[in-house]
mmCIF file of C-alpha atoms in Angstrom:
data_model
loop_
_atom_site.group_PDB
_atom_site.id
_atom_site.type_symbol
_atom_site.label_atom_id
_atom_site.label_comp_id
_atom_site.label_asym_id
_atom_site.label_seq_id
_atom_site.Cartn_x
_atom_site.Cartn_y
_atom_site.Cartn_z
ATOM 1 C CA MET V 1 23.145 -71.500 8.710
ATOM 2 C CA PRO V 2 21.752 -70.231 5.388
ATOM 3 C CA GLN V 3 21.882 -72.885 2.713
ATOM 4 C CA VAL V 4 24.387 -72.265 -0.059
ATOM 5 C CA ASN V 5 23.382 -73.961 -3.297
ATOM 6 C CA PRO V 6 26.332 -74.863 -5.522
ATOM 7 C CA LYS V 7 26.014 -73.915 -9.164
ATOM 8 C CA PRO V 8 25.009 -76.887 -11.325
ATOM 9 C CA THR V 9 27.663 -78.299 -13.626
ATOM 10 C CA ARG V 10 25.191 -78.292 -16.553
ATOM 11 C CA PRO V 11 21.878 -76.537 -17.294
ATOM 12 C CA LEU V 12 19.009 -77.848 -15.218
ATOM 13 C CA GLN V 13 16.406 -80.000 -16.922
ATOM 14 C CA ALA V 14 12.983 -78.488 -17.573
ATOM 15 C CA ALA V 15 11.202 -80.522 -14.887
ATOM 16 C CA THR V 16 13.774 -79.358 -12.336
ATOM 17 C CA LEU V 17 13.392 -75.734 -13.435
ATOM 18 C CA ALA V 18 9.701 -75.955 -12.582
ATOM 19 C CA LEU V 19 10.782 -76.434 -8.967
ATOM 20 C CA LYS V 20 14.044 -74.485 -8.774
ATOM 21 C CA GLY V 21 14.066 -71.902 -11.565
ATOM 22 C CA GLY V 22 13.635 -68.409 -10.128
ATOM 23 C CA LEU V 23 12.990 -69.769 -6.622
ATOM 24 C CA MET V 24 14.522 -67.637 -3.870
ATOM 25 C CA HIS V 25 14.792 -68.574 -0.198
ATOM 26 C CA ASP V 26 13.536 -65.962 2.230
ATOM 27 C CA PRO V 27 16.600 -63.808 3.044
ATOM 28 C CA VAL V 28 15.731 -63.644 6.754
ATOM 29 C CA THR V 29 14.203 -67.027 7.616
ATOM 30 C CA GLN V 30 15.592 -69.127 4.711
ATOM 31 C CA ALA V 31 12.053 -70.444 4.151
ATOM 32 C CA ILE V 32 11.945 -72.489 0.962
ATOM 33 C CA ALA V 33 8.259 -71.955 0.157
ATOM 34 C CA PRO V 34 7.649 -68.493 -1.314
ATOM 35 C CA ASN V 35 6.232 -65.889 1.025
ATOM 36 C CA ILE V 36 3.170 -63.773 0.237
ATOM 37 C CA ALA V 37 4.096 -60.082 0.365
ATOM 38 C CA MET V 38 0.636 -58.561 0.799
ATOM 39 C CA SER V 39 1.840 -54.990 1.264
ATOM 40 C CA VAL V 40 0.765 -52.523 -1.414
ATOM 41 C CA ASN V 41 3.371 -49.949 -0.376
ATOM 42 C CA HIS V 42 7.107 -50.346 0.220
ATOM 43 C CA ALA V 43 9.395 -47.900 2.012
ATOM 44 C CA PHE V 44 12.211 -46.391 -0.011
ATOM 45 C CA ALA V 45 14.772 -43.608 0.252
ATOM 46 C CA PRO V 46 14.295 -40.305 -1.598
ATOM 47 C CA GLY V 47 16.155 -40.377 -4.873
ATOM 48 C CA ASP V 48 15.822 -44.141 -5.376
ATOM 49 C CA GLY V 49 14.648 -45.045 -8.833
ATOM 50 C CA ALA V 50 15.417 -44.888 -12.493
ATOM 51 C CA PHE V 51 12.590 -42.770 -13.862
ATOM 52 C CA SER V 52 13.051 -41.222 -17.286
ATOM 53 C CA ALA V 53 11.266 -38.466 -19.146
ATOM 54 C CA ASP V 54 9.235 -41.132 -20.943
ATOM 55 C CA GLY V 55 8.143 -42.919 -17.780
ATOM 56 C CA VAL V 56 10.073 -45.805 -16.259
ATOM 57 C CA ALA V 57 13.149 -47.288 -17.900
ATOM 58 C CA ASP V 58 12.998 -50.667 -16.137
ATOM 59 C CA LEU V 59 10.686 -51.140 -13.190
ATOM 60 C CA THR V 60 12.528 -54.244 -12.064
ATOM 61 C CA ALA V 61 15.676 -52.150 -11.585
ATOM 62 C CA LEU V 62 13.870 -50.083 -8.961
ATOM 63 C CA PRO V 63 13.347 -51.003 -5.326
ATOM 64 C CA PHE V 64 9.847 -52.290 -4.670
ATOM 65 C CA LEU V 65 7.659 -49.192 -4.454
ATOM 66 C CA TYR V 66 4.035 -49.917 -5.242
ATOM 67 C CA ALA V 67 2.221 -53.194 -5.843
ATOM 68 C CA GLY V 68 0.490 -51.821 -8.931
ATOM 69 C CA TRP V 69 3.920 -51.901 -10.622
ATOM 70 C CA THR V 70 5.900 -54.644 -8.927
ATOM 71 C CA ASN V 71 5.426 -56.877 -5.910
ATOM 72 C CA PRO V 72 7.950 -59.312 -4.370
ATOM 73 C CA THR V 73 5.666 -62.344 -4.703
ATOM 74 C CA VAL V 74 4.566 -61.476 -8.225
ATOM 75 C CA ARG V 75 8.174 -60.811 -9.193
ATOM 76 C CA GLN V 76 9.215 -64.266 -8.061
ATOM 77 C CA LEU V 77 6.418 -65.763 -10.187
ATOM 78 C CA GLU V 78 7.720 -63.792 -13.169
ATOM 79 C CA LEU V 79 11.239 -65.112 -12.667
ATOM 80 C CA ARG V 80 9.939 -68.664 -12.389
ATOM 81 C CA MET V 81 7.920 -68.333 -15.598
ATOM 82 C CA ALA V 82 10.941 -66.854 -17.372
ATOM 83 C CA ALA V 83 13.044 -69.823 -16.253
ATOM 84 C CA LEU V 84 10.396 -72.291 -17.456
ATOM 85 C CA GLU V 85 10.168 -70.677 -20.895
ATOM 86 C CA GLY V 86 13.892 -70.001 -21.330
ATOM 87 C CA ALA V 87 13.118 -66.266 -21.440
ATOM 88 C CA ASP V 88 15.087 -63.272 -20.216
ATOM 89 C CA ASP V 89 12.106 -61.957 -18.276
ATOM 90 C CA ALA V 90 8.350 -62.200 -17.838
ATOM 91 C CA PHE V 91 5.539 -59.818 -16.929
ATOM 92 C CA ALA V 92 2.576 -61.144 -14.943
ATOM 93 C CA THR V 93 -0.968 -59.805 -15.249
ATOM 94 C CA ALA V 94 -4.363 -60.282 -13.673
ATOM 95 C CA SER V 95 -5.530 -62.640 -16.439
ATOM 96 C CA GLY V 96 -4.468 -64.145 -19.739
ATOM 97 C CA THR V 97 -6.561 -61.617 -21.656
ATOM 98 C CA ALA V 98 -4.822 -58.826 -19.743
ATOM 99 C CA ALA V 99 -1.482 -60.211 -20.957
ATOM 100 C CA ALA V 100 -2.741 -60.058 -24.558
ATOM 101 C CA ASN V 101 -3.971 -56.496 -23.992
ATOM 102 C CA ALA V 102 -0.582 -55.523 -22.589
ATOM 103 C CA MET V 103 1.192 -56.947 -25.634
ATOM 104 C CA PHE V 104 -1.164 -55.538 -28.277
ATOM 105 C CA PHE V 105 -1.245 -52.021 -26.853
ATOM 106 C CA THR V 106 2.521 -51.953 -26.355
ATOM 107 C CA PHE V 107 3.575 -52.974 -29.854
ATOM 108 C CA LEU V 108 0.660 -51.749 -31.978
ATOM 109 C CA LYS V 109 -0.546 -48.235 -32.737
ATOM 110 C CA ALA V 110 -2.876 -46.592 -35.234
ATOM 111 C CA GLY V 111 -1.842 -47.517 -38.756
ATOM 112 C CA ASP V 112 -0.179 -50.800 -37.767
ATOM 113 C CA HIS V 113 -1.306 -54.216 -38.957
ATOM 114 C CA LEU V 114 -1.821 -57.340 -36.840
ATOM 115 C CA ILE V 115 -2.205 -60.891 -38.116
ATOM 116 C CA ILE V 116 -3.986 -63.212 -35.712
ATOM 117 C CA SER V 117 -5.016 -66.841 -35.994
ATOM 118 C CA ASP V 118 -8.487 -67.145 -37.507
ATOM 119 C CA VAL V 119 -9.346 -69.478 -34.609
ATOM 120 C CA CYS V 120 -8.052 -68.805 -31.111
ATOM 121 C CA TYR V 121 -9.254 -68.078 -27.574
ATOM 122 C CA ALA V 122 -12.523 -66.155 -27.904
ATOM 123 C CA GLY V 123 -11.577 -63.341 -25.518
ATOM 124 C CA VAL V 124 -8.369 -62.540 -27.375
ATOM 125 C CA HIS V 125 -9.943 -63.008 -30.813
ATOM 126 C CA GLU V 126 -12.770 -60.601 -29.990
ATOM 127 C CA LEU V 127 -10.342 -58.124 -28.430
ATOM 128 C CA ALA V 128 -8.277 -58.119 -31.623
ATOM 129 C CA CYS V 129 -11.075 -58.110 -34.160
ATOM 130 C CA LYS V 130 -13.708 -55.987 -32.400
ATOM 131 C CA LEU V 131 -11.741 -53.507 -30.281
ATOM 132 C CA LEU V 132 -8.356 -52.907 -31.926
ATOM 133 C CA PRO V 133 -9.875 -51.528 -35.159
ATOM 134 C CA ASP V 134 -11.535 -48.813 -33.046
ATOM 135 C CA TYR V 135 -7.989 -47.558 -32.366
ATOM 136 C CA GLY V 136 -6.939 -47.546 -35.997
ATOM 137 C CA ILE V 137 -5.151 -50.902 -35.898
ATOM 138 C CA GLU V 138 -5.721 -53.098 -38.941
ATOM 139 C CA VAL V 139 -6.363 -56.782 -38.211
ATOM 140 C CA SER V 140 -6.303 -59.809 -40.517
ATOM 141 C CA THR V 141 -7.371 -63.290 -39.451
ATOM 142 C CA VAL V 142 -5.375 -66.074 -41.108
ATOM 143 C CA ASN V 143 -5.232 -69.839 -40.781
ATOM 144 C CA LEU V 144 -1.653 -69.961 -39.525
ATOM 145 C CA SER V 145 -1.264 -73.623 -40.386
ATOM 146 C CA TYR V 146 -1.016 -72.523 -44.035
ATOM 147 C CA LEU V 147 2.247 -70.613 -44.288
ATOM 148 C CA ASP V 148 1.609 -69.448 -47.856
ATOM 149 C CA ASP V 149 -1.542 -67.711 -46.588
ATOM 150 C CA VAL V 150 0.506 -66.059 -43.841
ATOM 151 C CA ALA V 151 3.079 -64.746 -46.327
ATOM 152 C CA ALA V 152 0.313 -63.452 -48.597
ATOM 153 C CA ALA V 153 -1.359 -61.597 -45.712
ATOM 154 C CA ILE V 154 1.773 -59.709 -44.636
ATOM 155 C CA ARG V 155 1.735 -55.985 -45.442
ATOM 156 C CA PRO V 156 4.423 -53.300 -45.189
ATOM 157 C CA ASN V 157 2.794 -52.158 -41.909
ATOM 158 C CA THR V 158 2.509 -55.642 -40.355
ATOM 159 C CA ARG V 159 4.097 -55.404 -36.912
ATOM 160 C CA LEU V 160 2.928 -58.516 -35.067
ATOM 161 C CA ILE V 161 1.662 -62.044 -35.745
ATOM 162 C CA HIS V 162 -0.175 -63.722 -32.879
ATOM 163 C CA ALA V 163 -0.436 -67.521 -32.960
ATOM 164 C CA GLU V 164 -1.948 -70.099 -30.654
ATOM 165 C CA SER V 165 -0.744 -73.712 -30.697
ATOM 166 C CA PRO V 166 -2.691 -75.879 -30.106
ATOM 167 C CA CYS V 167 -5.512 -73.444 -30.821
ATOM 168 C CA ASN V 168 -8.738 -73.174 -28.877
ATOM 169 C CA PRO V 169 -10.984 -75.065 -29.491
ATOM 170 C CA LEU V 170 -9.804 -76.995 -32.572
ATOM 171 C CA LEU V 171 -6.476 -78.309 -31.221
ATOM 172 C CA ARG V 172 -5.022 -77.295 -34.581
ATOM 173 C CA LEU V 173 -1.276 -76.665 -34.558
ATOM 174 C CA THR V 174 0.973 -74.010 -36.062
ATOM 175 C CA ASP V 175 4.473 -74.896 -37.233
ATOM 176 C CA LEU V 176 6.171 -72.369 -34.968
ATOM 177 C CA ALA V 177 9.721 -72.814 -36.269
ATOM 178 C CA ALA V 178 8.597 -72.328 -39.869
ATOM 179 C CA LEU V 179 6.431 -69.339 -38.962
ATOM 180 C CA ALA V 180 9.344 -67.805 -37.042
ATOM 181 C CA GLU V 181 11.498 -67.975 -40.171
ATOM 182 C CA ILE V 182 8.909 -65.873 -41.993
ATOM 183 C CA THR V 183 8.566 -63.272 -39.245
ATOM 184 C CA ARG V 184 12.297 -63.019 -38.570
ATOM 185 C CA ALA V 185 13.087 -62.404 -42.236
ATOM 186 C CA ARG V 186 10.591 -59.521 -42.311
ATOM 187 C CA GLY V 187 11.316 -57.961 -38.918
ATOM 188 C CA ILE V 188 7.856 -58.832 -37.563
ATOM 189 C CA LEU V 189 7.289 -59.840 -33.954
ATOM 190 C CA LEU V 190 5.918 -63.344 -33.376
ATOM 191 C CA ALA V 191 3.877 -63.988 -30.240
ATOM 192 C CA VAL V 192 2.566 -67.444 -29.308
ATOM 193 C CA ASP V 193 -0.158 -68.245 -26.821
ATOM 194 C CA SER V 194 1.061 -71.555 -25.404
ATOM 195 C CA THR V 195 -1.617 -72.004 -22.747
ATOM 196 C CA PHE V 196 -2.821 -75.356 -24.108
ATOM 197 C CA ALA V 197 0.701 -76.730 -24.579
ATOM 198 C CA THR V 198 2.442 -75.351 -21.447
ATOM 199 C CA PRO V 199 6.251 -75.435 -21.221
ATOM 200 C CA VAL V 200 5.974 -79.167 -20.596
ATOM 201 C CA ALA V 201 4.974 -79.741 -24.226
ATOM 202 C CA THR V 202 6.376 -76.782 -26.182
ATOM 203 C CA CYS V 203 8.723 -73.857 -25.609
ATOM 204 C CA PRO V 204 7.907 -71.364 -28.392
ATOM 205 C CA LEU V 205 10.900 -69.119 -27.719
ATOM 206 C CA ALA V 206 13.250 -72.022 -28.458
ATOM 207 C CA LEU V 207 11.476 -72.384 -31.810
ATOM 208 C CA GLY V 208 12.040 -68.741 -32.749
ATOM 209 C CA ALA V 209 9.080 -66.848 -31.254
ATOM 210 C CA ASP V 210 9.749 -63.437 -29.709
ATOM 211 C CA LEU V 211 7.080 -63.607 -27.005
ATOM 212 C CA VAL V 212 5.106 -66.380 -25.331
ATOM 213 C CA LEU V 213 1.810 -65.812 -23.528
ATOM 214 C CA HIS V 214 -0.031 -67.899 -20.956
ATOM 215 C CA SER V 215 -3.301 -67.842 -19.177
ATOM 216 C CA LEU V 216 -1.791 -68.897 -15.864
ATOM 217 C CA THR V 217 -5.342 -69.651 -14.734
ATOM 218 C CA LYS V 218 -5.251 -72.909 -16.656
ATOM 219 C CA PHE V 219 -2.686 -75.725 -16.482
ATOM 220 C CA ILE V 220 0.110 -73.733 -14.850
ATOM 221 C CA ASN V 221 -1.990 -72.904 -11.804
ATOM 222 C CA GLY V 222 -3.763 -76.218 -12.267
ATOM 223 C CA HIS V 223 -6.250 -75.979 -9.425
ATOM 224 C CA GLY V 224 -8.998 -73.713 -10.764
ATOM 225 C CA ASP V 225 -8.695 -71.210 -7.934
ATOM 226 C CA ALA V 226 -6.627 -68.273 -9.236
ATOM 227 C CA LEU V 227 -6.799 -66.011 -12.286
ATOM 228 C CA GLY V 228 -3.548 -64.858 -13.847
ATOM 229 C CA GLY V 229 -1.630 -64.313 -17.054
ATOM 230 C CA CYS V 230 1.868 -63.580 -18.255
ATOM 231 C CA VAL V 231 3.966 -62.712 -21.266
ATOM 232 C CA ALA V 232 7.639 -63.741 -21.442
ATOM 233 C CA GLY V 233 10.475 -63.095 -23.855
ATOM 234 C CA ARG V 234 13.530 -60.930 -24.470
ATOM 235 C CA LYS V 235 14.207 -58.424 -21.734
ATOM 236 C CA ASP V 236 13.952 -55.381 -23.984
ATOM 237 C CA LEU V 237 10.481 -56.454 -25.154
ATOM 238 C CA VAL V 238 9.234 -57.329 -21.667
ATOM 239 C CA GLU V 239 10.581 -54.025 -20.293
ATOM 240 C CA ARG V 240 8.516 -52.139 -22.870
ATOM 241 C CA ILE V 241 5.404 -54.062 -21.888
ATOM 242 C CA ARG V 242 6.010 -53.565 -18.160
ATOM 243 C CA SER V 243 6.716 -49.828 -18.417
ATOM 244 C CA ARG V 244 3.504 -49.313 -20.382
ATOM 245 C CA ALA V 245 1.000 -51.884 -19.163
ATOM 246 C CA GLY V 246 2.430 -52.282 -15.675
ATOM 247 C CA VAL V 247 2.083 -48.579 -14.958
ATOM 248 C CA TYR V 248 -0.991 -47.541 -16.929
ATOM 249 C CA PHE V 249 -3.297 -50.518 -17.481
ATOM 250 C CA GLY V 250 -4.135 -51.352 -13.867
ATOM 251 C CA ALA V 251 -4.125 -55.103 -14.488
ATOM 252 C CA ALA V 252 -1.703 -56.068 -11.730
ATOM 253 C CA LEU V 253 -1.739 -59.657 -10.505
ATOM 254 C CA SER V 254 -2.483 -60.007 -6.789
ATOM 255 C CA ALA V 255 0.185 -61.425 -4.497
ATOM 256 C CA GLN V 256 -2.262 -64.078 -3.269
ATOM 257 C CA ASN V 257 -2.912 -65.338 -6.780
ATOM 258 C CA ALA V 258 0.785 -65.232 -7.649
ATOM 259 C CA TRP V 259 1.485 -67.440 -4.621
ATOM 260 C CA LEU V 260 -1.251 -69.901 -5.597
ATOM 261 C CA ILE V 261 0.050 -70.082 -9.162
ATOM 262 C CA MET V 262 3.598 -70.739 -7.935
ATOM 263 C CA ARG V 263 2.249 -73.622 -5.884
ATOM 264 C CA GLY V 264 0.806 -75.003 -9.104
ATOM 265 C CA ILE V 265 4.106 -74.630 -10.961
ATOM 266 C CA ASP V 266 5.726 -76.991 -8.453
ATOM 267 C CA THR V 267 3.651 -79.889 -9.787
ATOM 268 C CA LEU V 268 3.269 -78.752 -13.404
ATOM 269 C CA PHE V 269 5.451 -81.441 -14.977
ATOM 270 C CA PRO V 270 4.057 -84.509 -13.183
ATOM 271 C CA ARG V 271 0.501 -83.181 -13.617
ATOM 272 C CA MET V 272 0.875 -82.614 -17.362
ATOM 273 C CA GLN V 273 2.605 -85.933 -17.868
ATOM 274 C CA ALA V 274 -0.077 -87.816 -15.936
ATOM 275 C CA MET V 275 -2.943 -85.962 -17.610
ATOM 276 C CA SER V 276 -1.444 -86.502 -21.064
ATOM 277 C CA ALA V 277 -1.113 -90.221 -20.378
ATOM 278 C CA SER V 278 -4.748 -90.376 -19.262
ATOM 279 C CA ALA V 279 -5.900 -88.276 -22.227
ATOM 280 C CA ALA V 280 -4.213 -90.712 -24.611
ATOM 281 C CA LYS V 281 -6.232 -93.591 -23.109
ATOM 282 C CA VAL V 282 -9.480 -91.614 -23.225
ATOM 283 C CA ALA V 283 -8.843 -90.524 -26.832
ATOM 284 C CA ALA V 284 -8.158 -94.110 -27.888
ATOM 285 C CA PHE V 285 -11.401 -95.230 -26.235
ATOM 286 C CA LEU V 286 -13.398 -92.515 -27.985
ATOM 287 C CA GLN V 287 -11.856 -93.296 -31.350
ATOM 288 C CA ALA V 288 -12.996 -96.907 -31.047
ATOM 289 C CA HIS V 289 -16.518 -96.083 -29.811
ATOM 290 C CA PRO V 290 -19.274 -96.597 -32.419
ATOM 291 C CA ALA V 291 -21.161 -93.482 -31.272
ATOM 292 C CA VAL V 292 -18.182 -91.201 -31.919
ATOM 293 C CA SER V 293 -17.606 -89.952 -35.463
ATOM 294 C CA THR V 294 -14.405 -87.913 -35.027
ATOM 295 C CA VAL V 295 -11.751 -87.487 -32.335
ATOM 296 C CA ILE V 296 -9.123 -84.732 -32.459
ATOM 297 C CA TYR V 297 -6.155 -85.255 -30.156
ATOM 298 C CA PRO V 298 -2.525 -84.443 -31.040
ATOM 299 C CA GLY V 299 -1.385 -87.816 -29.704
ATOM 300 C CA LEU V 300 -3.518 -89.786 -32.150
ATOM 301 C CA ALA V 301 -2.105 -90.756 -35.533
ATOM 302 C CA SER V 302 -5.432 -89.595 -36.999
ATOM 303 C CA HIS V 303 -4.803 -85.956 -35.985
ATOM 304 C CA PRO V 304 -4.420 -83.979 -39.245
ATOM 305 C CA GLN V 305 -1.048 -82.650 -38.026
ATOM 306 C CA HIS V 306 0.188 -85.626 -36.040
ATOM 307 C CA ALA V 307 3.686 -85.450 -37.548
ATOM 308 C CA LEU V 308 4.009 -81.808 -36.495
ATOM 309 C CA ALA V 309 2.709 -82.674 -33.023
ATOM 310 C CA GLN V 310 5.439 -85.283 -32.674
ATOM 311 C CA ARG V 311 8.109 -82.751 -33.670
ATOM 312 C CA GLN V 312 6.821 -79.798 -31.690
ATOM 313 C CA MET V 313 5.206 -81.256 -28.565
ATOM 314 C CA ARG V 314 7.032 -83.351 -25.964
ATOM 315 C CA VAL V 315 3.678 -84.553 -24.634
ATOM 316 C CA PRO V 316 0.392 -84.370 -26.578
ATOM 317 C CA GLY V 317 -1.484 -82.571 -23.822
ATOM 318 C CA ALA V 318 -4.657 -83.066 -21.828
ATOM 319 C CA LEU V 319 -7.311 -81.710 -24.218
ATOM 320 C CA ILE V 320 -9.548 -83.732 -26.533
ATOM 321 C CA ILE V 321 -12.409 -82.717 -28.797
ATOM 322 C CA PHE V 322 -14.830 -85.192 -30.351
ATOM 323 C CA GLN V 323 -18.003 -85.286 -32.414
ATOM 324 C CA VAL V 324 -21.126 -87.404 -31.978
ATOM 325 C CA ARG V 325 -24.417 -87.591 -33.844
ATOM 326 C CA ASP V 326 -26.455 -85.922 -31.058
ATOM 327 C CA PRO V 327 -24.002 -83.778 -29.058
ATOM 328 C CA GLU V 328 -26.684 -81.967 -27.060
ATOM 329 C CA ALA V 329 -28.102 -85.207 -25.710
ATOM 330 C CA VAL V 330 -24.643 -86.450 -24.746
ATOM 331 C CA ALA V 331 -23.836 -83.108 -23.125
ATOM 332 C CA GLN V 332 -27.084 -83.229 -21.145
ATOM 333 C CA ARG V 333 -26.337 -86.747 -19.903
ATOM 334 C CA LEU V 334 -22.798 -85.799 -18.892
ATOM 335 C CA ALA V 335 -23.990 -82.663 -17.096
ATOM 336 C CA ARG V 336 -26.720 -84.571 -15.282
ATOM 337 C CA ASP V 337 -25.284 -88.009 -14.647
ATOM 338 C CA ALA V 338 -21.490 -87.960 -14.824
ATOM 339 C CA ALA V 339 -19.835 -89.313 -11.694
ATOM 340 C CA VAL V 340 -16.435 -87.761 -12.441
ATOM 341 C CA PHE V 341 -16.620 -85.093 -15.146
ATOM 342 C CA ASP V 342 -17.805 -81.607 -14.214
ATOM 343 C CA TYR V 343 -19.716 -79.767 -16.933
ATOM 344 C CA ALA V 344 -17.974 -76.394 -17.041
ATOM 345 C CA PHE V 345 -15.986 -74.000 -19.169
ATOM 346 C CA SER V 346 -12.250 -73.469 -18.773
ATOM 347 C CA ILE V 347 -9.488 -76.054 -18.862
ATOM 348 C CA GLY V 348 -6.436 -77.172 -16.944
ATOM 349 C CA HIS V 349 -7.985 -78.114 -13.613
ATOM 350 C CA GLN V 350 -6.889 -81.101 -11.616
ATOM 351 C CA ARG V 351 -10.474 -82.294 -12.125
ATOM 352 C CA SER V 352 -11.798 -83.289 -15.538
ATOM 353 C CA LEU V 353 -14.154 -80.904 -17.327
ATOM 354 C CA VAL V 354 -16.448 -81.296 -20.312
ATOM 355 C CA VAL V 355 -18.390 -78.697 -22.307
ATOM 356 C CA LEU V 356 -20.268 -78.607 -25.605
ATOM 357 C CA LEU V 357 -18.992 -76.022 -28.114
ATOM 358 C CA LYS V 358 -21.419 -75.492 -30.981
ATOM 359 C CA THR V 359 -19.920 -74.250 -34.236
ATOM 360 C CA GLN V 360 -22.867 -71.996 -35.045
ATOM 361 C CA ASP V 361 -22.725 -70.343 -31.615
ATOM 362 C CA LEU V 362 -19.037 -69.550 -32.044
ATOM 363 C CA LEU V 363 -19.608 -68.219 -35.568
ATOM 364 C CA GLN V 364 -22.310 -65.899 -34.253
ATOM 365 C CA SER V 365 -20.374 -64.676 -31.218
ATOM 366 C CA THR V 366 -16.697 -64.787 -32.125
ATOM 367 C CA PHE V 367 -15.339 -66.085 -35.417
ATOM 368 C CA THR V 368 -15.906 -64.571 -38.867
ATOM 369 C CA LEU V 369 -14.469 -67.089 -41.317
ATOM 370 C CA THR V 370 -13.995 -67.144 -45.061
ATOM 371 C CA PRO V 371 -15.428 -70.172 -46.901
ATOM 372 C CA ALA V 372 -11.965 -71.803 -46.909
ATOM 373 C CA GLN V 373 -11.459 -71.076 -43.214
ATOM 374 C CA LEU V 374 -14.915 -72.406 -42.391
ATOM 375 C CA ALA V 375 -14.202 -75.594 -44.316
ATOM 376 C CA ASP V 376 -11.024 -76.085 -42.281
ATOM 377 C CA TYR V 377 -12.911 -75.342 -39.051
ATOM 378 C CA ARG V 378 -15.525 -77.967 -39.875
ATOM 379 C CA ARG V 379 -12.742 -80.412 -40.754
ATOM 380 C CA TYR V 380 -11.849 -80.388 -37.074
ATOM 381 C CA ALA V 381 -15.154 -79.553 -35.385
ATOM 382 C CA GLY V 382 -18.054 -80.279 -37.724
ATOM 383 C CA ASP V 383 -21.222 -78.642 -36.363
ATOM 384 C CA GLY V 384 -19.870 -78.788 -32.844
ATOM 385 C CA VAL V 385 -17.670 -80.702 -30.449
ATOM 386 C CA LEU V 386 -17.547 -81.882 -26.892
ATOM 387 C CA ARG V 387 -14.308 -80.618 -25.365
ATOM 388 C CA LEU V 388 -12.646 -82.617 -22.621
ATOM 389 C CA SER V 389 -10.027 -81.214 -20.270
ATOM 390 C CA ILE V 390 -8.598 -84.321 -18.643
ATOM 391 C CA GLY V 391 -7.653 -84.127 -14.986
ATOM 392 C CA LEU V 392 -5.947 -86.410 -12.508
ATOM 393 C CA GLU V 393 -8.686 -88.980 -11.961
ATOM 394 C CA ASP V 394 -8.206 -92.621 -12.906
ATOM 395 C CA PRO V 395 -8.714 -92.742 -16.692
ATOM 396 C CA GLN V 396 -10.981 -95.789 -16.412
ATOM 397 C CA ASP V 397 -13.446 -93.769 -14.356
ATOM 398 C CA LEU V 398 -13.450 -91.085 -17.054
ATOM 399 C CA ILE V 399 -13.979 -93.716 -19.730
ATOM 400 C CA ASP V 400 -16.885 -95.208 -17.764
ATOM 401 C CA ASP V 401 -18.534 -91.768 -17.538
ATOM 402 C CA LEU V 402 -18.195 -91.246 -21.262
ATOM 403 C CA ASP V 403 -19.344 -94.738 -22.125
ATOM 404 C CA ARG V 404 -22.537 -94.327 -20.116
ATOM 405 C CA ALA V 405 -23.296 -90.989 -21.781
ATOM 406 C CA LEU V 406 -22.581 -92.325 -25.260
ATOM 407 C CA THR V 407 -24.530 -95.556 -25.037
ATOM 408 C CA LEU V 408 -27.694 -94.660 -23.116
#
């Protein structure tokens, strides 16, 4: 007999939503694990659909037609992400950068103005600052932790502010509730990339944001084996993104990757909680080590915005940056000799990663900062930092790796 799930007497807790939110049993077999619908094409009857003169009113109101627009497996991932973020709907893409593209090119046109964090994920920062101006979109980079600077940067044609909290790579925070008050009063959309935080730590929509973005490749997938992205929010906003980007941008997420990412969602809460607990131990070790000059971790009282982290983040996360006198030598030793850490870019794997991020390299390739912005950048990162993405290994093994690299 098909299982009938009674409605809960109260809203489900967030950790439960990671397992149950948006999950649908197979209608034929009642399989609990999501299926992978690999078909590109779906049969339909002539006349089905809700196409309008301007394109598609709401693709999710249509029967499944073509995997470039919607796919049963991808759609279930979208519903699960919407449940996790407390959103009406979500739109999944082939990568996190594709999600940012979908948002920017849906809500911005020639003559509009975008405000973006002066420091954020390099791919999105370069997209905004190097490509959008080619299409007549004005872009300002602002340190969003200073709300007076945000207010001063707003213009009559400002349509969107894009934040990232914690930001990559500084782990600097933005007061999302306070920023949302500014945007709401002026009728400006607020989008927040919450990849580093995940819904385990922060739910930006609950703090007043209009849209929340994720690189699903990172902590939400959690296994380093599938690219993906998404943007979630109010249904009317997500419908606009889907009808534009879903049809015309060609950045559809594959069913295989959607299935892998949903597998990762099942363990998101225990993974993030365990990794945050380990990161706190590693950060405390680094802070006490004589070879380490600075440690930035939202869970440490020494973080410049620790009070905000305590208000805005339920867990402090799994990312740490730290400075040493000779970072290249330490990076070389970790890359060559570490028993546990892998020397690699990206974050959010079940295995711990380390990489050296030089300030000068990022200034040459990505960030163009004013003197005040550069001073704030160096406050967090100096001339460069080693970035740790803590995984699920025993924290003592991670500490031993670091200790060997720091003391040789």
